[in-house]
């Protein structure tokens, strides 16, 4: 099987690295194309065996699974190059925030899948959200899920939950990193060295993740283990319990509004393409 990746920005590069480092696909079986050729060439410098395609159409011709990793506004021009009809023996896998699968299934002819990966999967951990188009066979679904489970954990969920779940799995690493770094920045205001504070925060974030992953602690168990009743941590948890939930609610609302804005703009461009 050959794999094609169109778009080698952060997400495309993460998938390529994960495929190779987790021994899912060797470089010789991967065809890549990027509009800015230098980005793809830099990947070939790291993996000499990888194949540089001549065009996005070339990727579609050579690959059995085609991962579309361009930015949503670039999709209309990409489909202008590749066409909107794909052979039945290929899987077209969109990693884009939008369009939604229900729209892709009406725009494109072929077997369409939508996934929502996470940058953390470059470590071999993290979540990919998956939803399948109606033309994808059960055996093909299982084969892709098996592949994605080798670079983290894949969850097949209804697409209507992609935005909500994505705030945890895809946006979540940035949100968690911001909140953890905020502890360090606040400590810095009180005199702790910045570099030392950030290193401490990173190590604590890693240790907490390992408690949950390796020791099978629940989130609540972590809180209970640290927050002794009447102690300093418990006092801080009271503040978070009072003030943090409304902030998180606003975060979810902000991501939803942005997704709707991007979706409306992309769909207008795709409507023009279909005329």
CSV table of C-alpha atoms in Angstrom, one decimal:
chain,number,residue,atom,x,y,z
A,1,UNK,CA,0.0,0.0,0.0
A,2,UNK,CA,1.2,3.5,-0.8
A,3,UNK,CA,0.3,6.6,1.2
A,4,UNK,CA,-0.1,10.1,-0.1
A,5,UNK,CA,0.1,13.3,1.9
A,6,UNK,CA,-1.0,16.6,0.3
A,7,UNK,CA,0.2,19.5,2.5
A,8,UNK,CA,3.3,19.1,4.6
A,9,UNK,CA,2.7,21.9,7.2
A,10,UNK,CA,2.5,21.1,10.9
A,11,UNK,CA,-0.2,18.5,10.6
A,12,UNK,CA,1.0,16.8,7.5
A,13,UNK,CA,4.5,16.6,8.9
A,14,UNK,CA,3.2,15.1,12.1
A,15,UNK,CA,1.4,12.4,10.2
A,16,UNK,CA,4.5,11.6,8.1
A,17,UNK,CA,6.8,11.5,11.2
A,18,UNK,CA,4.3,9.3,13.0
A,19,UNK,CA,3.9,6.8,10.1
A,20,UNK,CA,7.6,6.4,9.8
A,21,UNK,CA,8.7,6.5,13.5
A,22,UNK,CA,6.0,4.0,14.5
A,23,UNK,CA,6.9,1.7,11.6
A,24,UNK,CA,3.4,2.0,10.1
A,25,UNK,CA,4.6,2.8,6.6
A,26,UNK,CA,8.2,3.0,5.4
A,27,UNK,CA,9.4,6.2,3.6
A,28,UNK,CA,9.5,4.4,0.3
A,29,UNK,CA,5.7,3.9,0.4
A,30,UNK,CA,4.9,7.6,1.1
A,31,UNK,CA,4.3,10.2,-1.6
A,32,UNK,CA,4.2,13.8,-0.5
A,33,UNK,CA,3.4,17.2,-2.2
A,34,UNK,CA,3.4,20.7,-0.8
A,35,UNK,CA,2.6,23.9,-2.7
A,36,UNK,CA,5.8,25.4,-1.3
A,37,UNK,CA,8.3,22.8,-2.6
A,38,UNK,CA,11.0,23.6,0.0
A,39,UNK,CA,8.8,22.3,2.8
A,40,UNK,CA,8.5,18.9,1.2
A,41,UNK,CA,12.2,18.9,0.3
A,42,UNK,CA,13.2,19.4,3.9
A,43,UNK,CA,11.2,16.3,4.8
A,44,UNK,CA,13.1,14.3,2.1
A,45,UNK,CA,16.4,15.6,3.7
A,46,UNK,CA,15.3,13.8,6.9
A,47,UNK,CA,13.8,10.7,5.1
A,48,UNK,CA,15.8,10.2,1.9
A,49,UNK,CA,13.6,7.3,0.8
A,50,UNK,CA,10.4,9.4,0.8
A,51,UNK,CA,8.9,10.2,-2.6
A,52,UNK,CA,8.4,13.8,-3.8
A,53,UNK,CA,5.4,13.9,-6.0
A,54,UNK,CA,5.2,16.3,-9.0
A,55,UNK,CA,1.8,17.6,-8.2
A,56,UNK,CA,-1.3,16.9,-6.0
A,57,UNK,CA,-2.7,14.9,-8.9
A,58,UNK,CA,0.4,12.8,-8.9
A,59,UNK,CA,-0.2,12.0,-5.2
A,60,UNK,CA,-3.7,10.9,-5.9
A,61,UNK,CA,-2.5,8.6,-8.7
A,62,UNK,CA,0.3,7.0,-6.7
A,63,UNK,CA,-1.4,6.7,-3.2
A,64,UNK,CA,-4.0,4.2,-2.0
A,65,UNK,CA,-4.8,6.4,1.0
A,66,UNK,CA,-4.7,10.1,0.4
A,67,UNK,CA,-4.4,12.4,3.4
A,68,UNK,CA,-5.5,15.9,2.6
A,69,UNK,CA,-3.7,18.2,5.1
A,70,UNK,CA,-4.0,21.7,3.4
A,71,UNK,CA,-5.6,24.6,5.1
A,72,UNK,CA,-9.4,24.8,4.6
A,73,UNK,CA,-9.3,27.9,2.4
A,74,UNK,CA,-6.9,26.1,0.1
A,75,UNK,CA,-9.3,23.2,-0.5
A,76,UNK,CA,-11.2,24.7,-3.5
A,77,UNK,CA,-8.0,25.3,-5.4
A,78,UNK,CA,-6.7,21.8,-4.5
A,79,UNK,CA,-9.9,20.2,-5.9
A,80,UNK,CA,-9.5,22.3,-9.0
A,81,UNK,CA,-6.2,20.4,-9.5
A,82,UNK,CA,-7.2,16.9,-8.5
A,83,UNK,CA,-10.8,16.9,-9.6
A,84,UNK,CA,-13.7,15.9,-7.4
A,85,UNK,CA,-14.1,12.3,-8.6
A,86,UNK,CA,-11.8,9.6,-7.1
A,87,UNK,CA,-11.4,5.9,-7.9
A,88,UNK,CA,-13.2,3.5,-5.8
A,89,UNK,CA,-10.0,1.7,-4.7
A,90,UNK,CA,-8.7,4.8,-2.9
A,91,UNK,CA,-9.5,6.3,0.5
A,92,UNK,CA,-9.6,10.1,0.6
A,93,UNK,CA,-8.9,11.2,4.2
A,94,UNK,CA,-9.6,14.8,5.1
A,95,UNK,CA,-7.8,16.2,8.2
A,96,UNK,CA,-9.4,19.7,7.6
A,97,UNK,CA,-11.4,21.5,10.2
A,98,UNK,CA,-14.1,22.0,7.6
A,99,UNK,CA,-16.0,21.1,5.4
A,100,UNK,CA,-17.9,18.5,7.3
A,101,UNK,CA,-18.3,15.0,6.0
A,102,UNK,CA,-21.9,15.5,5.0
A,103,UNK,CA,-20.7,18.3,2.6
A,104,UNK,CA,-17.6,16.4,1.4
A,105,UNK,CA,-19.9,13.4,0.5
A,106,UNK,CA,-22.0,15.6,-1.7
A,107,UNK,CA,-19.0,17.5,-3.3
A,108,UNK,CA,-16.7,14.5,-3.9
A,109,UNK,CA,-17.3,11.2,-5.6
A,110,UNK,CA,-15.4,8.4,-3.8
A,111,UNK,CA,-14.7,6.9,-0.4
A,112,UNK,CA,-14.3,9.8,2.0
A,113,UNK,CA,-13.2,9.8,5.6
A,114,UNK,CA,-12.7,12.7,8.0
A,115,UNK,CA,-10.2,12.6,10.8
A,116,UNK,CA,-9.2,15.1,13.5
A,117,UNK,CA,-5.7,14.3,14.7
A,118,UNK,CA,-3.6,15.8,17.5
A,119,UNK,CA,-0.1,17.1,17.4
A,120,UNK,CA,0.7,14.9,20.5
A,121,UNK,CA,0.6,11.8,18.2
A,122,UNK,CA,4.2,12.6,17.2
A,123,UNK,CA,5.0,11.1,20.6
A,124,UNK,CA,3.0,7.9,19.9
A,125,UNK,CA,0.2,9.2,22.3
A,126,UNK,CA,-2.9,11.2,21.7
A,127,UNK,CA,-6.2,11.0,20.0
A,128,UNK,CA,-7.5,10.9,16.5
A,129,UNK,CA,-11.2,11.4,16.0
A,130,UNK,CA,-12.6,9.5,13.0
A,131,UNK,CA,-15.9,9.5,11.1
A,132,UNK,CA,-16.5,7.5,7.9
A,133,UNK,CA,-18.4,8.3,4.7
A,134,UNK,CA,-21.2,6.0,3.6
A,135,UNK,CA,-19.2,4.4,0.8
A,136,UNK,CA,-16.4,3.2,3.0
A,137,UNK,CA,-16.5,-0.6,3.6
A,138,UNK,CA,-16.2,-2.1,7.1
A,139,UNK,CA,-12.9,-3.8,6.3
A,140,UNK,CA,-11.5,-0.5,5.1
A,141,UNK,CA,-12.7,1.2,8.3
A,142,UNK,CA,-11.0,-1.4,10.5
A,143,UNK,CA,-7.8,-1.2,8.5
A,144,UNK,CA,-7.5,2.6,9.0
A,145,UNK,CA,-8.5,2.4,12.7
A,146,UNK,CA,-5.8,-0.2,13.2
A,147,UNK,CA,-3.3,2.1,11.6
A,148,UNK,CA,-4.3,5.1,13.7
A,149,UNK,CA,-4.3,3.1,16.9
A,150,UNK,CA,-0.6,2.5,16.4
A,151,UNK,CA,0.1,6.3,16.7
A,152,UNK,CA,-2.1,6.9,19.7
A,153,UNK,CA,-5.8,6.1,20.1
A,154,UNK,CA,-8.5,6.4,17.5
A,155,UNK,CA,-12.1,7.1,18.5
A,156,UNK,CA,-14.9,6.7,15.9
A,157,UNK,CA,-17.6,9.2,16.9
A,158,UNK,CA,-20.5,10.9,15.3
A,159,UNK,CA,-19.3,14.0,13.4
A,160,UNK,CA,-21.7,16.3,15.3
A,161,UNK,CA,-19.4,15.8,18.3
A,162,UNK,CA,-16.1,16.6,16.5
A,163,UNK,CA,-16.0,20.2,17.6
A,164,UNK,CA,-16.7,19.4,21.3
A,165,UNK,CA,-14.3,16.4,21.4
A,166,UNK,CA,-11.7,18.3,19.4
A,167,UNK,CA,-11.5,21.0,22.0
A,168,UNK,CA,-10.2,18.3,24.3
A,169,UNK,CA,-8.1,16.2,21.9
A,170,UNK,CA,-6.8,18.6,19.2
A,171,UNK,CA,-7.0,22.1,20.8
A,172,UNK,CA,-6.5,20.6,24.2
A,173,UNK,CA,-2.7,20.3,24.2
A,174,UNK,CA,-2.5,24.1,23.5
A,175,UNK,CA,-5.1,24.9,26.2
A,176,UNK,CA,-3.4,22.6,28.7
A,177,UNK,CA,0.1,24.0,27.9
A,178,UNK,CA,-1.2,27.6,28.3
A,179,UNK,CA,-2.8,26.8,31.7
A,180,UNK,CA,0.3,25.0,33.0
A,181,UNK,CA,2.6,27.8,31.7
A,182,UNK,CA,0.3,30.3,33.5
A,183,UNK,CA,1.3,28.6,36.8
A,184,UNK,CA,4.9,29.2,36.0
A,185,UNK,CA,4.4,32.8,34.8
A,186,UNK,CA,2.5,33.7,38.0
A,187,UNK,CA,5.3,32.2,40.1
A,188,UNK,CA,7.7,34.3,38.1
A,189,UNK,CA,5.8,37.4,39.2
A,190,UNK,CA,6.6,36.5,42.8
A,191,UNK,CA,10.3,36.1,42.1
A,192,UNK,CA,10.9,32.6,40.9
A,193,UNK,CA,13.4,32.4,38.0
A,194,UNK,CA,11.5,32.1,34.7
A,195,UNK,CA,13.5,29.2,33.2
A,196,UNK,CA,13.3,27.3,36.4
A,197,UNK,CA,9.6,27.9,36.8
A,198,UNK,CA,8.8,26.7,33.3
A,199,UNK,CA,11.0,23.6,33.7
A,200,UNK,CA,9.2,22.7,36.9
A,201,UNK,CA,5.8,23.2,35.2
A,202,UNK,CA,6.8,21.0,32.3
A,203,UNK,CA,8.0,18.2,34.6
A,204,UNK,CA,4.9,18.4,36.7
A,205,UNK,CA,2.7,18.3,33.6
A,206,UNK,CA,4.6,15.2,32.4
A,207,UNK,CA,4.4,13.5,35.8
A,208,UNK,CA,0.6,14.1,36.1
A,209,UNK,CA,0.1,12.6,32.6
A,210,UNK,CA,2.1,9.5,33.7
A,211,UNK,CA,0.0,9.1,36.8
A,212,UNK,CA,-3.1,9.0,34.7
A,213,UNK,CA,-1.6,6.8,31.9
A,214,UNK,CA,0.6,4.4,33.8
A,215,UNK,CA,-0.8,4.4,37.3
A,216,UNK,CA,-4.4,4.5,36.0
A,217,UNK,CA,-5.3,7.4,38.3
A,218,UNK,CA,-8.5,9.1,37.4
A,219,UNK,CA,-8.5,12.9,37.2
A,220,UNK,CA,-10.5,13.0,40.5
A,221,UNK,CA,-8.0,10.7,42.1
A,222,UNK,CA,-5.1,13.0,41.2
A,223,UNK,CA,-7.0,15.9,42.8
A,224,UNK,CA,-7.9,13.9,45.9
A,225,UNK,CA,-4.3,12.7,46.3
A,226,UNK,CA,-2.9,16.2,46.3
A,227,UNK,CA,-5.8,18.3,47.8
A,228,UNK,CA,-5.7,17.5,51.5
A,229,UNK,CA,-8.9,18.8,53.1
A,230,UNK,CA,-8.2,22.2,54.6
A,231,UNK,CA,-4.9,22.5,52.9
A,232,UNK,CA,-3.4,24.9,50.4
A,233,UNK,CA,-4.3,22.9,47.3
A,234,UNK,CA,-7.9,22.5,48.5
A,235,UNK,CA,-8.1,26.3,48.8
A,236,UNK,CA,-6.8,26.7,45.2
A,237,UNK,CA,-9.3,24.1,43.9
A,238,UNK,CA,-12.1,26.1,45.5
A,239,UNK,CA,-11.1,29.1,43.4
A,240,UNK,CA,-10.8,27.0,40.2
A,241,UNK,CA,-14.1,25.3,40.9
A,242,UNK,CA,-15.8,28.7,41.2
A,243,UNK,CA,-14.1,30.6,38.4
A,244,UNK,CA,-12.7,28.2,35.8
A,245,UNK,CA,-15.9,26.5,34.4
A,246,UNK,CA,-17.3,29.8,32.9
A,247,UNK,CA,-13.9,30.4,31.2
A,248,UNK,CA,-13.9,26.9,29.7
A,249,UNK,CA,-17.4,27.4,28.5
A,250,UNK,CA,-16.3,30.6,26.7
A,251,UNK,CA,-13.4,28.8,25.2
A,252,UNK,CA,-15.8,26.2,23.7
A,253,UNK,CA,-18.1,29.0,22.4
A,254,UNK,CA,-15.1,30.7,20.8
A,255,UNK,CA,-13.9,27.6,18.9
A,256,UNK,CA,-17.4,26.9,17.7
A,257,UNK,CA,-17.8,30.4,16.4
A,258,UNK,CA,-14.5,30.3,14.6
A,259,UNK,CA,-15.3,26.9,13.0
A,260,UNK,CA,-18.7,28.3,11.8
A,261,UNK,CA,-16.9,31.3,10.3
A,262,UNK,CA,-14.3,29.2,8.5
A,263,UNK,CA,-17.0,26.8,7.3
A,264,UNK,CA,-19.2,29.5,5.8
A,265,UNK,CA,-16.3,31.0,3.9
A,266,UNK,CA,-15.1,27.6,2.5
A,267,UNK,CA,-18.5,26.5,1.5
A,268,UNK,CA,-19.0,29.7,-0.5
A,269,UNK,CA,-15.8,29.0,-2.4
A,270,UNK,CA,-16.8,25.3,-3.0
A,271,UNK,CA,-20.2,26.4,-4.3
A,272,UNK,CA,-18.4,28.5,-6.8
A,273,UNK,CA,-16.3,25.5,-7.8
A,274,UNK,CA,-19.4,23.3,-8.4
A,275,UNK,CA,-21.1,25.8,-10.7
